């Protein structure tokens, strides 16, 4: 028994010793870990701060963050400190925050030097701009408030004539020229700005801040230059009027310089031909491209469908939703292809369009376009359609429908439209050829012949510069061998 008892005592003693050793080991590990943390954390903080300061950048109005260099595209910048994410703009009466090291001092010194150089050039260009404004017998004032004091509208336009151009507008124009990296041509820019102000005054377009002005003016300026180059080309059989889609979605990063060389070189006197503005056309003109109601599609994806009516239908539905709800959404053409009732003739278009009335339509991102018919998967589409009726549209009712319910789609036969149409008003065959689908987006009047026409977006594969910017004009009331584009014309009603 003694031996047994002694044996038990010995075992218990070893166990206690192991416990004491384990505790000492744990404490040593804890002390080592704390020592490592005490060393690493301060070093990490120093490196992080240094890295944050090295990442100090210039944030431009076009949304780009770039490292400091000797050349910047525009003068309007905001200093961004990634450490505290505080923005300091030179337009605000706020001093630049105090810097703590040589790196930041050198950075701000370089920044101020570049800005001073750019401001000097800007001041010189503003003087040239003002001289050109005065040469056009237009007053040059500080801002639009002076126009209100002179009993003018805030657009500074009276009886169709521009009375005042402001230094604010001039500065915005110059900043845009810098964004585009174009040469500043005072005569050209002042003439375009005059046309732009007339356009905005007529359509009651307001640019409430710098961003909106740049958006509107860039789009207008781009289209005017393209139109003038087109109108000066003797090979063109028709002339374009001033038309632009100012309310389209616009991203700074999409700005591209427009080649003005063929517009400027070799011309004396006025740099802009006085082509009639769109609001000089009869008041019955309507174009739903204004406001960005008409979505784009990639025509090269259409090679797998003979008559891609579902693409036209989805464009019409997108515009209808935008018009009724104010929300600009892009819905799935693939869902329509997969799920809507198939048909053997254009006369059954109304039946196929009935799918929009009875089913929810997915957004394109959720149900993307594949380019071939597949199994219907519309159960994943949740929101109900806002379409209440599918309506047959006659030519006499078409204008009212455009104004109240948006664009509508048509189907008709035409021979080789993508090859025979080069622009102008189409008056050819509508009774033979291939069946095509198209979206009717507007009604207009030719500025030269005064002929009325329907503006259509045909859903066919064409070149990027085809027709009238991808559209075709068809003579109002045109009938060929008893056939019209309104034989199969349908739209949505809420």
Short mmCIF file of C-alpha atoms in Angstrom, two decimals:
data_model
loop_
_atom_site.label_atom_id
_atom_site.label_comp_id
_atom_site.label_asym_id
_atom_site.label_seq_id
_atom_site.Cartn_x
_atom_site.Cartn_y
_atom_site.Cartn_z
CA UNK A 1 0.00 0.00 0.00
CA UNK A 2 2.82 2.36 0.82
CA UNK A 3 4.30 1.78 -2.51
CA UNK A 4 0.97 2.50 -4.10
CA UNK A 5 0.50 5.66 -2.08
CA UNK A 6 4.01 6.84 -2.88
CA UNK A 7 3.37 6.15 -6.52
CA UNK A 8 0.24 8.27 -6.51
CA UNK A 9 2.00 11.16 -4.75
CA UNK A 10 4.74 11.14 -7.37
CA UNK A 11 2.29 11.34 -10.25
CA UNK A 12 0.45 14.29 -8.70
CA UNK A 13 3.72 16.14 -8.20
CA UNK A 14 4.65 15.82 -11.88
CA UNK A 15 1.24 17.15 -12.95
CA UNK A 16 1.60 20.27 -10.80
CA UNK A 17 5.04 20.90 -12.24
CA UNK A 18 3.63 20.70 -15.79
CA UNK A 19 0.92 23.22 -14.90
CA UNK A 20 3.51 25.68 -13.53
CA UNK A 21 5.58 25.29 -16.71
CA UNK A 22 2.51 25.90 -18.93
CA UNK A 23 1.67 29.11 -17.08
CA UNK A 24 5.24 30.40 -17.43
CA UNK A 25 5.15 29.59 -21.16
CA UNK A 26 1.86 31.43 -21.69
CA UNK A 27 3.13 34.52 -19.87
CA UNK A 28 6.30 34.53 -21.93
CA UNK A 29 4.31 34.29 -25.18
CA UNK A 30 2.03 37.14 -24.07
CA UNK A 31 5.02 39.33 -23.19
CA UNK A 32 6.67 38.61 -26.56
CA UNK A 33 3.46 39.40 -28.48
CA UNK A 34 3.01 42.68 -26.59
CA UNK A 35 6.62 43.61 -27.32
CA UNK A 36 6.12 42.92 -31.03
CA UNK A 37 2.93 45.02 -31.09
CA UNK A 38 4.70 47.85 -29.26
CA UNK A 39 7.34 47.93 -32.00
CA UNK A 40 5.17 47.32 -35.09
CA UNK A 41 2.24 49.68 -34.42
CA UNK A 42 4.25 52.94 -34.25
CA UNK A 43 6.21 51.95 -37.38
CA UNK A 44 2.97 51.12 -39.21
CA UNK A 45 1.42 54.45 -38.26
CA UNK A 46 4.47 56.34 -39.51
CA UNK A 47 4.49 54.45 -42.80
CA UNK A 48 0.73 54.89 -43.24
CA UNK A 49 0.94 58.64 -42.68
CA UNK A 50 3.88 58.90 -45.04
CA UNK A 51 2.04 56.86 -47.66
CA UNK A 52 -1.10 58.95 -47.23
CA UNK A 53 0.88 62.12 -47.76
CA UNK A 54 2.59 60.66 -50.80
CA UNK A 55 -0.86 59.92 -52.24
CA UNK A 56 -1.91 63.53 -52.03
CA UNK A 57 -3.32 64.28 -55.47
CA UNK A 58 -5.16 66.83 -57.55
CA UNK A 59 -8.86 66.05 -57.94
CA UNK A 60 -10.15 67.59 -61.15
CA UNK A 61 -13.72 68.46 -62.05
CA UNK A 62 -13.69 65.61 -64.54
CA UNK A 63 -13.41 63.19 -61.62
CA UNK A 64 -9.83 62.14 -62.25
CA UNK A 65 -7.21 61.95 -59.48
CA UNK A 66 -3.72 62.46 -60.86
CA UNK A 67 -0.28 62.88 -59.37
CA UNK A 68 1.38 66.32 -59.49
CA UNK A 69 3.28 67.08 -62.66
CA UNK A 70 4.18 70.07 -64.78
CA UNK A 71 1.04 69.93 -66.95
CA UNK A 72 -2.62 69.91 -65.89
CA UNK A 73 -5.63 69.91 -68.24
CA UNK A 74 -7.72 72.47 -66.34
CA UNK A 75 -7.22 75.16 -63.73
CA UNK A 76 -10.15 74.37 -61.48
CA UNK A 77 -8.94 71.83 -58.94
CA UNK A 78 -9.50 70.62 -55.41
CA UNK A 79 -6.68 69.50 -53.14
CA UNK A 80 -7.40 66.08 -51.68
CA UNK A 81 -5.64 64.76 -48.58
CA UNK A 82 -6.27 61.02 -48.29
CA UNK A 83 -5.41 61.19 -44.57
CA UNK A 84 -8.49 63.11 -43.49
CA UNK A 85 -10.31 63.38 -46.84
CA UNK A 86 -10.78 67.12 -46.39
CA UNK A 87 -11.32 69.04 -49.61
CA UNK A 88 -9.86 72.51 -49.99
CA UNK A 89 -10.89 74.41 -53.12
CA UNK A 90 -9.14 77.50 -54.41
CA UNK A 91 -12.57 78.97 -55.23
CA UNK A 92 -13.46 79.05 -51.53
CA UNK A 93 -12.10 81.71 -49.20
CA UNK A 94 -10.31 79.07 -47.12
CA UNK A 95 -6.51 78.86 -46.66
CA UNK A 96 -4.78 75.64 -47.56
CA UNK A 97 -4.24 73.59 -44.41
CA UNK A 98 -0.86 73.88 -42.63
CA UNK A 99 1.63 71.26 -43.79
CA UNK A 100 4.10 69.55 -41.51
CA UNK A 101 6.99 68.32 -43.64
CA UNK A 102 9.18 69.23 -46.60
CA UNK A 103 7.41 66.81 -48.94
CA UNK A 104 4.06 68.57 -48.54
CA UNK A 105 5.68 72.01 -48.66
CA UNK A 106 7.36 71.16 -51.97
CA UNK A 107 4.10 69.75 -53.29
CA UNK A 108 2.07 72.86 -52.47
CA UNK A 109 4.83 75.12 -53.75
CA UNK A 110 4.76 73.34 -57.10
CA UNK A 111 0.97 73.36 -57.05
CA UNK A 112 0.76 77.12 -56.50
CA UNK A 113 3.34 77.79 -59.21
CA UNK A 114 1.43 75.73 -61.76
CA UNK A 115 -1.86 77.31 -60.78
CA UNK A 116 -0.40 80.81 -61.05
CA UNK A 117 0.86 80.04 -64.55
CA UNK A 118 -2.53 78.67 -65.57
CA UNK A 119 -4.36 81.62 -64.02
CA UNK A 120 -2.15 83.99 -66.00
CA UNK A 121 -3.05 82.24 -69.26
CA UNK A 122 -6.71 82.19 -68.25
CA UNK A 123 -6.68 85.94 -67.62
CA UNK A 124 -5.13 86.56 -71.02
CA UNK A 125 -7.72 84.38 -72.77
CA UNK A 126 -10.55 86.08 -70.86
CA UNK A 127 -9.38 89.45 -72.21
CA UNK A 128 -9.47 88.06 -75.76
CA UNK A 129 -12.90 86.59 -75.09
CA UNK A 130 -14.23 89.91 -73.80
CA UNK A 131 -12.84 91.80 -76.82
CA UNK A 132 -14.64 89.40 -79.17
CA UNK A 133 -17.90 89.76 -77.22
CA UNK A 134 -17.74 93.56 -77.50
CA UNK A 135 -16.99 93.25 -81.24
CA UNK A 136 -20.35 91.49 -81.55
CA UNK A 137 -22.10 94.50 -79.93
CA UNK A 138 -22.87 92.46 -76.81
CA UNK A 139 -22.28 93.69 -73.27
CA UNK A 140 -19.77 91.82 -71.12
CA UNK A 141 -20.77 91.74 -67.44
CA UNK A 142 -19.93 89.92 -64.24
CA UNK A 143 -22.94 87.59 -63.93
CA UNK A 144 -26.56 87.08 -64.94
CA UNK A 145 -27.86 89.13 -62.00
CA UNK A 146 -26.99 92.25 -63.97
CA UNK A 147 -29.42 91.07 -66.65
CA UNK A 148 -32.24 90.87 -64.11
CA UNK A 149 -31.40 94.43 -63.07
CA UNK A 150 -31.80 95.51 -66.69
CA UNK A 151 -35.24 93.85 -66.92
CA UNK A 152 -33.85 90.98 -68.99
CA UNK A 153 -34.31 87.28 -68.28
CA UNK A 154 -31.52 85.48 -66.45
CA UNK A 155 -30.44 84.11 -69.84
CA UNK A 156 -29.61 87.70 -70.89
CA UNK A 157 -31.56 87.18 -74.13
CA UNK A 158 -34.28 89.58 -75.28
CA UNK A 159 -36.44 89.21 -78.40
CA UNK A 160 -34.18 86.44 -79.66
CA UNK A 161 -31.01 88.53 -79.33
CA UNK A 162 -28.21 87.98 -76.83
CA UNK A 163 -27.75 91.21 -74.88
CA UNK A 164 -25.15 90.13 -72.31
CA UNK A 165 -22.43 87.50 -71.99
CA UNK A 166 -21.05 87.04 -68.49
CA UNK A 167 -17.50 86.50 -67.32
CA UNK A 168 -18.76 83.36 -65.55
CA UNK A 169 -19.87 81.87 -68.89
CA UNK A 170 -16.59 82.86 -70.49
CA UNK A 171 -14.62 81.16 -67.70
CA UNK A 172 -16.65 77.98 -68.10
CA UNK A 173 -16.00 77.95 -71.86
CA UNK A 174 -12.26 78.35 -71.32
CA UNK A 175 -12.22 75.54 -68.77
CA UNK A 176 -13.95 73.28 -71.28
CA UNK A 177 -11.36 74.17 -73.93
CA UNK A 178 -8.67 73.14 -71.43
CA UNK A 179 -10.45 69.86 -70.70
CA UNK A 180 -10.56 69.12 -74.43
CA UNK A 181 -6.96 70.32 -74.84
CA UNK A 182 -7.97 72.42 -77.83
CA UNK A 183 -6.57 75.67 -79.12
CA UNK A 184 -8.62 78.64 -77.93
CA UNK A 185 -10.24 80.47 -80.88
CA UNK A 186 -12.13 83.52 -79.54
CA UNK A 187 -14.25 84.13 -82.65
CA UNK A 188 -15.43 80.54 -82.90
CA UNK A 189 -16.19 80.14 -79.20
CA UNK A 190 -18.08 83.44 -78.89
CA UNK A 191 -20.23 82.60 -81.93
CA UNK A 192 -21.08 79.16 -80.54
CA UNK A 193 -21.83 80.63 -77.10
CA UNK A 194 -24.24 83.16 -78.69
CA UNK A 195 -26.08 80.32 -80.44
CA UNK A 196 -26.07 78.30 -77.23
CA UNK A 197 -27.65 81.11 -75.20
CA UNK A 198 -30.38 81.55 -77.83
CA UNK A 199 -31.06 77.84 -77.74
CA UNK A 200 -31.27 77.76 -73.94
CA UNK A 201 -33.51 80.85 -73.85
CA UNK A 202 -35.97 79.36 -76.32
CA UNK A 203 -36.19 75.97 -74.60
CA UNK A 204 -35.98 77.44 -71.08
CA UNK A 205 -32.87 75.42 -70.30
CA UNK A 206 -31.14 76.54 -67.10
CA UNK A 207 -27.59 75.75 -66.06
CA UNK A 208 -27.55 76.25 -62.30
CA UNK A 209 -23.89 75.47 -61.69
CA UNK A 210 -20.54 74.91 -63.33
CA UNK A 211 -21.12 71.19 -63.96
CA UNK A 212 -24.45 71.70 -65.71
CA UNK A 213 -23.07 74.47 -67.90
CA UNK A 214 -20.19 72.26 -69.00
CA UNK A 215 -22.55 69.38 -69.73
CA UNK A 216 -24.91 71.46 -71.84
CA UNK A 217 -22.33 73.59 -73.59
CA UNK A 218 -20.05 70.65 -74.45
CA UNK A 219 -22.92 68.70 -76.04
CA UNK A 220 -24.22 71.72 -77.96
CA UNK A 221 -20.75 72.77 -79.12
CA UNK A 222 -19.88 69.25 -80.28
CA UNK A 223 -23.05 68.91 -82.36
CA UNK A 224 -22.76 72.40 -83.86
CA UNK A 225 -19.21 71.76 -85.06
CA UNK A 226 -20.15 68.40 -86.55
CA UNK A 227 -23.16 69.96 -88.24
CA UNK A 228 -21.14 72.81 -89.74
CA UNK A 229 -18.50 70.43 -91.09
CA UNK A 230 -21.31 68.37 -92.62
CA UNK A 231 -23.01 71.40 -94.20
CA UNK A 232 -19.75 72.62 -95.77
CA UNK A 233 -19.14 69.27 -97.45
CA UNK A 234 -20.27 69.68 -101.10
CA UNK A 235 -20.81 65.92 -101.41
CA UNK A 236 -23.67 66.02 -98.89
CA UNK A 237 -27.11 66.22 -100.49
CA UNK A 238 -28.84 67.73 -97.47
CA UNK A 239 -28.15 70.26 -94.75
CA UNK A 240 -28.48 69.75 -91.03
CA UNK A 241 -30.13 72.24 -88.69
CA UNK A 242 -28.99 72.98 -85.16
CA UNK A 243 -30.23 70.06 -83.15
CA UNK A 244 -28.68 68.71 -79.99
CA UNK A 245 -29.72 66.47 -77.12
CA UNK A 246 -28.77 68.60 -74.15
CA UNK A 247 -30.49 66.53 -71.47
CA UNK A 248 -28.67 63.27 -72.21
CA UNK A 249 -26.69 61.59 -69.47
CA UNK A 250 -23.15 62.88 -69.63
CA UNK A 251 -19.87 61.83 -68.08
CA UNK A 252 -16.81 64.05 -67.97
CA UNK A 253 -14.57 61.15 -68.89
CA UNK A 254 -16.39 60.82 -72.23
CA UNK A 255 -15.40 64.26 -73.47
CA UNK A 256 -13.42 64.05 -76.68
CA UNK A 257 -11.84 66.78 -78.70
CA UNK A 258 -13.78 67.54 -81.89
CA UNK A 259 -11.69 68.16 -85.00
CA UNK A 260 -12.39 71.76 -86.00
CA UNK A 261 -9.66 72.04 -88.63
CA UNK A 262 -11.99 71.67 -91.62
CA UNK A 263 -14.34 74.18 -90.01
CA UNK A 264 -11.70 76.83 -89.34
CA UNK A 265 -9.06 76.60 -92.06
CA UNK A 266 -9.67 78.38 -95.33
CA UNK A 267 -12.73 80.37 -94.25
CA UNK A 268 -12.80 84.12 -94.00
CA UNK A 269 -15.23 86.29 -92.07
CA UNK A 270 -17.79 84.57 -89.89
CA UNK A 271 -16.70 81.13 -88.79
CA UNK A 272 -20.24 79.83 -88.37
CA UNK A 273 -22.70 79.52 -91.25
CA UNK A 274 -26.08 80.85 -90.09
CA UNK A 275 -27.94 77.59 -90.51
CA UNK A 276 -31.46 77.97 -89.08
CA UNK A 277 -31.80 76.96 -85.45
CA UNK A 278 -34.22 74.11 -84.65
CA UNK A 279 -36.71 76.44 -82.99
CA UNK A 280 -37.03 78.41 -86.23
CA UNK A 281 -38.81 75.39 -87.71
CA UNK A 282 -42.59 75.13 -87.43
CA UNK A 283 -43.94 74.53 -83.94
CA UNK A 284 -45.31 71.08 -84.81
CA UNK A 285 -41.79 69.63 -84.65
CA UNK A 286 -41.16 67.16 -81.84
CA UNK A 287 -38.11 65.02 -81.16
CA UNK A 288 -37.98 62.62 -78.22
CA UNK A 289 -34.20 62.41 -78.42
CA UNK A 290 -34.39 65.69 -76.53
CA UNK A 291 -34.36 64.70 -72.90
CA UNK A 292 -32.53 61.44 -73.55
CA UNK A 293 -35.70 59.34 -73.87
CA UNK A 294 -34.31 57.21 -76.70
CA UNK A 295 -31.79 54.61 -75.62
CA UNK A 296 -28.94 53.29 -77.72
CA UNK A 297 -28.35 49.72 -78.80
CA UNK A 298 -25.36 47.89 -80.24
CA UNK A 299 -26.36 47.19 -83.83
CA UNK A 300 -23.62 44.60 -84.37
CA UNK A 301 -25.51 42.32 -81.98
CA UNK A 302 -28.44 42.10 -84.37
CA UNK A 303 -26.91 39.65 -86.85
CA UNK A 304 -28.71 36.66 -85.34
CA UNK A 305 -32.29 37.90 -85.65
CA UNK A 306 -34.02 38.52 -88.97
CA UNK A 307 -36.43 41.11 -87.59
CA UNK A 308 -35.30 42.34 -84.19
CA UNK A 309 -38.66 43.72 -83.15
CA UNK A 310 -37.96 42.94 -79.48
CA UNK A 311 -35.13 45.53 -79.44
CA UNK A 312 -37.48 48.18 -80.82
CA UNK A 313 -40.15 47.18 -78.30
CA UNK A 314 -37.75 47.46 -75.36
CA UNK A 315 -36.58 50.93 -76.50
CA UNK A 316 -40.21 52.06 -76.70
CA UNK A 317 -40.89 50.62 -73.25
CA UNK A 318 -37.81 52.33 -71.75
CA UNK A 319 -39.00 55.69 -73.07
CA UNK A 320 -42.56 55.07 -71.86
CA UNK A 321 -41.30 54.31 -68.33
CA UNK A 322 -39.07 57.40 -68.34
CA UNK A 323 -41.91 59.62 -69.55
CA UNK A 324 -44.38 58.32 -66.97
CA UNK A 325 -42.11 57.91 -63.93
CA UNK A 326 -39.16 60.21 -64.52
CA UNK A 327 -36.78 57.27 -64.00
CA UNK A 328 -34.38 56.41 -66.81
CA UNK A 329 -34.08 52.61 -66.91
CA UNK A 330 -32.97 50.11 -69.54
CA UNK A 331 -35.07 46.97 -69.76
CA UNK A 332 -34.34 43.55 -71.20
CA UNK A 333 -34.86 42.96 -74.91
CA UNK A 334 -33.69 39.37 -74.40
CA UNK A 335 -36.62 38.68 -72.07
CA UNK A 336 -39.04 39.84 -74.76
CA UNK A 337 -37.36 37.56 -77.30
CA UNK A 338 -37.43 34.57 -74.95
CA UNK A 339 -40.90 35.03 -73.50
CA UNK A 340 -43.26 37.04 -75.74
CA UNK A 341 -45.60 35.10 -78.07
CA UNK A 342 -44.03 34.21 -81.39
CA UNK A 343 -45.75 35.36 -84.55
CA UNK A 344 -45.65 34.53 -88.22
CA UNK A 345 -46.53 37.95 -89.67
CA UNK A 346 -46.26 41.66 -88.78
CA UNK A 347 -50.04 41.83 -88.40
CA UNK A 348 -49.68 39.92 -85.11
CA UNK A 349 -47.40 42.57 -83.57
CA UNK A 350 -50.16 43.73 -81.22
CA UNK A 351 -50.43 40.23 -79.73
CA UNK A 352 -46.69 40.05 -79.08
CA UNK A 353 -46.62 43.51 -77.50
CA UNK A 354 -49.40 42.38 -75.17
CA UNK A 355 -46.68 40.65 -73.17
CA UNK A 356 -45.66 44.07 -71.79
CA UNK A 357 -49.14 44.58 -70.37
CA UNK A 358 -49.35 41.25 -68.57
CA UNK A 359 -45.81 40.69 -67.30
CA UNK A 360 -43.08 42.38 -65.29
CA UNK A 361 -40.04 43.37 -67.35
CA UNK A 362 -36.53 42.82 -66.00
CA UNK A 363 -33.76 45.38 -66.27
CA UNK A 364 -31.14 44.59 -68.90
CA UNK A 365 -28.43 44.04 -66.30
CA UNK A 366 -30.46 41.26 -64.69
CA UNK A 367 -31.54 39.66 -67.99
CA UNK A 368 -28.81 40.62 -70.51
CA UNK A 369 -29.05 40.49 -74.30
CA UNK A 370 -27.59 37.24 -75.69
CA UNK A 371 -28.51 37.54 -79.35
CA UNK A 372 -30.46 34.32 -79.73
CA UNK A 373 -33.73 32.96 -78.43
CA UNK A 374 -33.48 30.92 -75.23
CA UNK A 375 -35.66 29.50 -72.46
CA UNK A 376 -37.93 32.10 -70.82
CA UNK A 377 -36.81 33.14 -67.32
CA UNK A 378 -39.27 35.95 -66.56
CA UNK A 379 -40.14 34.59 -63.10
CA UNK A 380 -37.14 36.46 -61.69
CA UNK A 381 -38.64 39.81 -62.77
CA UNK A 382 -40.48 41.34 -59.84
CA UNK A 383 -41.94 44.76 -60.64
CA UNK A 384 -45.27 44.96 -62.43
CA UNK A 385 -45.53 46.68 -65.80
CA UNK A 386 -47.08 50.15 -65.95
CA UNK A 387 -48.55 49.47 -69.41
CA UNK A 388 -52.35 49.39 -69.35
CA UNK A 389 -53.14 49.12 -73.06
CA UNK A 390 -51.51 48.37 -76.43
CA UNK A 391 -52.78 50.98 -78.90
CA UNK A 392 -52.89 50.95 -82.70
CA UNK A 393 -51.61 54.28 -84.01
CA UNK A 394 -52.69 56.06 -87.18
CA UNK A 395 -50.73 58.87 -88.80
CA UNK A 396 -53.30 61.44 -87.69
CA UNK A 397 -52.95 60.31 -84.05
CA UNK A 398 -49.19 59.80 -84.05
CA UNK A 399 -48.11 63.30 -83.00
CA UNK A 400 -50.44 63.29 -80.00
CA UNK A 401 -49.15 59.86 -78.98
CA UNK A 402 -45.54 61.07 -79.16
CA UNK A 403 -46.36 63.93 -76.81
CA UNK A 404 -48.40 61.94 -74.30
CA UNK A 405 -47.02 58.39 -74.35
CA UNK A 406 -43.66 58.68 -76.06
CA UNK A 407 -42.26 56.85 -79.10
CA UNK A 408 -43.96 53.93 -80.80
CA UNK A 409 -42.78 51.11 -83.02
CA UNK A 410 -43.59 50.33 -86.63
CA UNK A 411 -42.91 47.42 -88.95
CA UNK A 412 -42.77 47.72 -92.72
CA UNK A 413 -41.09 46.26 -95.79
CA UNK A 414 -38.23 48.11 -97.41
CA UNK A 415 -35.50 47.10 -99.83
CA UNK A 416 -31.87 47.60 -98.81
CA UNK A 417 -32.41 50.61 -96.57
CA UNK A 418 -28.93 50.30 -95.07
CA UNK A 419 -27.42 50.62 -98.57
CA UNK A 420 -29.70 53.04 -100.42
CA UNK A 421 -30.31 55.66 -97.74
CA UNK A 422 -27.64 58.35 -97.33
CA UNK A 423 -29.67 61.11 -95.72
CA UNK A 424 -32.54 63.49 -96.41
CA UNK A 425 -36.21 62.52 -96.60
CA UNK A 426 -36.94 59.00 -97.85
CA UNK A 427 -39.69 58.74 -100.48
CA UNK A 428 -38.96 55.30 -101.92
CA UNK A 429 -40.47 51.83 -101.81
CA UNK A 430 -42.36 50.53 -98.77
CA UNK A 431 -44.00 47.49 -100.32
CA UNK A 432 -41.08 45.19 -101.17
CA UNK A 433 -37.89 43.98 -99.54
CA UNK A 434 -37.13 42.87 -96.00
CA UNK A 435 -39.34 43.39 -92.99
CA UNK A 436 -37.72 45.80 -90.54
CA UNK A 437 -38.75 47.15 -87.16
CA UNK A 438 -38.21 50.78 -86.23
CA UNK A 439 -38.93 53.24 -83.43
CA UNK A 440 -40.67 56.50 -84.37
CA UNK A 441 -39.06 59.20 -82.22
CA UNK A 442 -40.27 62.46 -83.72
CA UNK A 443 -41.88 64.66 -86.34
CA UNK A 444 -40.06 67.47 -88.11
CA UNK A 445 -39.97 69.87 -91.04
CA UNK A 446 -37.08 70.20 -93.47
CA UNK A 447 -35.47 73.64 -93.14
CA UNK A 448 -35.07 74.01 -96.92
CA UNK A 449 -38.00 72.22 -98.60
CA UNK A 450 -40.48 72.70 -95.71
CA UNK A 451 -41.56 69.08 -96.18
CA UNK A 452 -42.73 67.26 -93.06
CA UNK A 453 -41.21 63.93 -92.11
CA UNK A 454 -41.22 61.23 -89.45
CA UNK A 455 -37.92 60.50 -87.70
CA UNK A 456 -37.30 56.77 -87.23
CA UNK A 457 -34.63 54.65 -85.57
CA UNK A 458 -34.45 51.46 -87.68
CA UNK A 459 -33.34 48.35 -85.79
CA UNK A 460 -30.84 47.17 -88.38
CA UNK A 461 -27.08 46.68 -88.47
CA UNK A 462 -25.54 49.83 -89.96
CA UNK A 463 -22.31 51.83 -89.87
CA UNK A 464 -21.85 54.32 -87.05
CA UNK A 465 -22.15 57.30 -89.45
CA UNK A 466 -25.07 55.90 -91.42
CA UNK A 467 -28.04 58.06 -92.45
CA UNK A 468 -28.95 60.97 -90.21
CA UNK A 469 -26.77 59.97 -87.28
CA UNK A 470 -28.24 56.45 -87.31
CA UNK A 471 -31.79 57.66 -88.02
CA UNK A 472 -33.92 57.89 -91.17
CA UNK A 473 -36.48 60.52 -92.18
CA UNK A 474 -39.57 59.25 -94.00
CA UNK A 475 -41.91 61.65 -95.78
CA UNK A 476 -45.06 62.52 -93.85
CA UNK A 477 -48.06 60.86 -95.52
CA UNK A 478 -45.86 58.71 -97.76
CA UNK A 479 -47.69 55.74 -99.30
CA UNK A 480 -46.15 53.28 -101.76
CA UNK A 481 -48.42 50.87 -103.59
CA UNK A 482 -50.98 51.21 -100.82
CA UNK A 483 -48.41 50.56 -98.09
CA UNK A 484 -47.43 52.93 -95.26
CA UNK A 485 -45.23 52.77 -92.18
CA UNK A 486 -48.46 53.09 -90.17
CA UNK A 487 -49.91 49.79 -91.39
CA UNK A 488 -48.36 48.18 -88.32
CA UNK A 489 -47.77 50.96 -85.80
CA UNK A 490 -48.28 50.29 -82.10
CA UNK A 491 -47.44 51.94 -78.81
CA UNK A 492 -48.09 51.77 -75.08
CA UNK A 493 -50.65 53.63 -73.02
CA UNK A 494 -50.86 53.98 -69.23
#
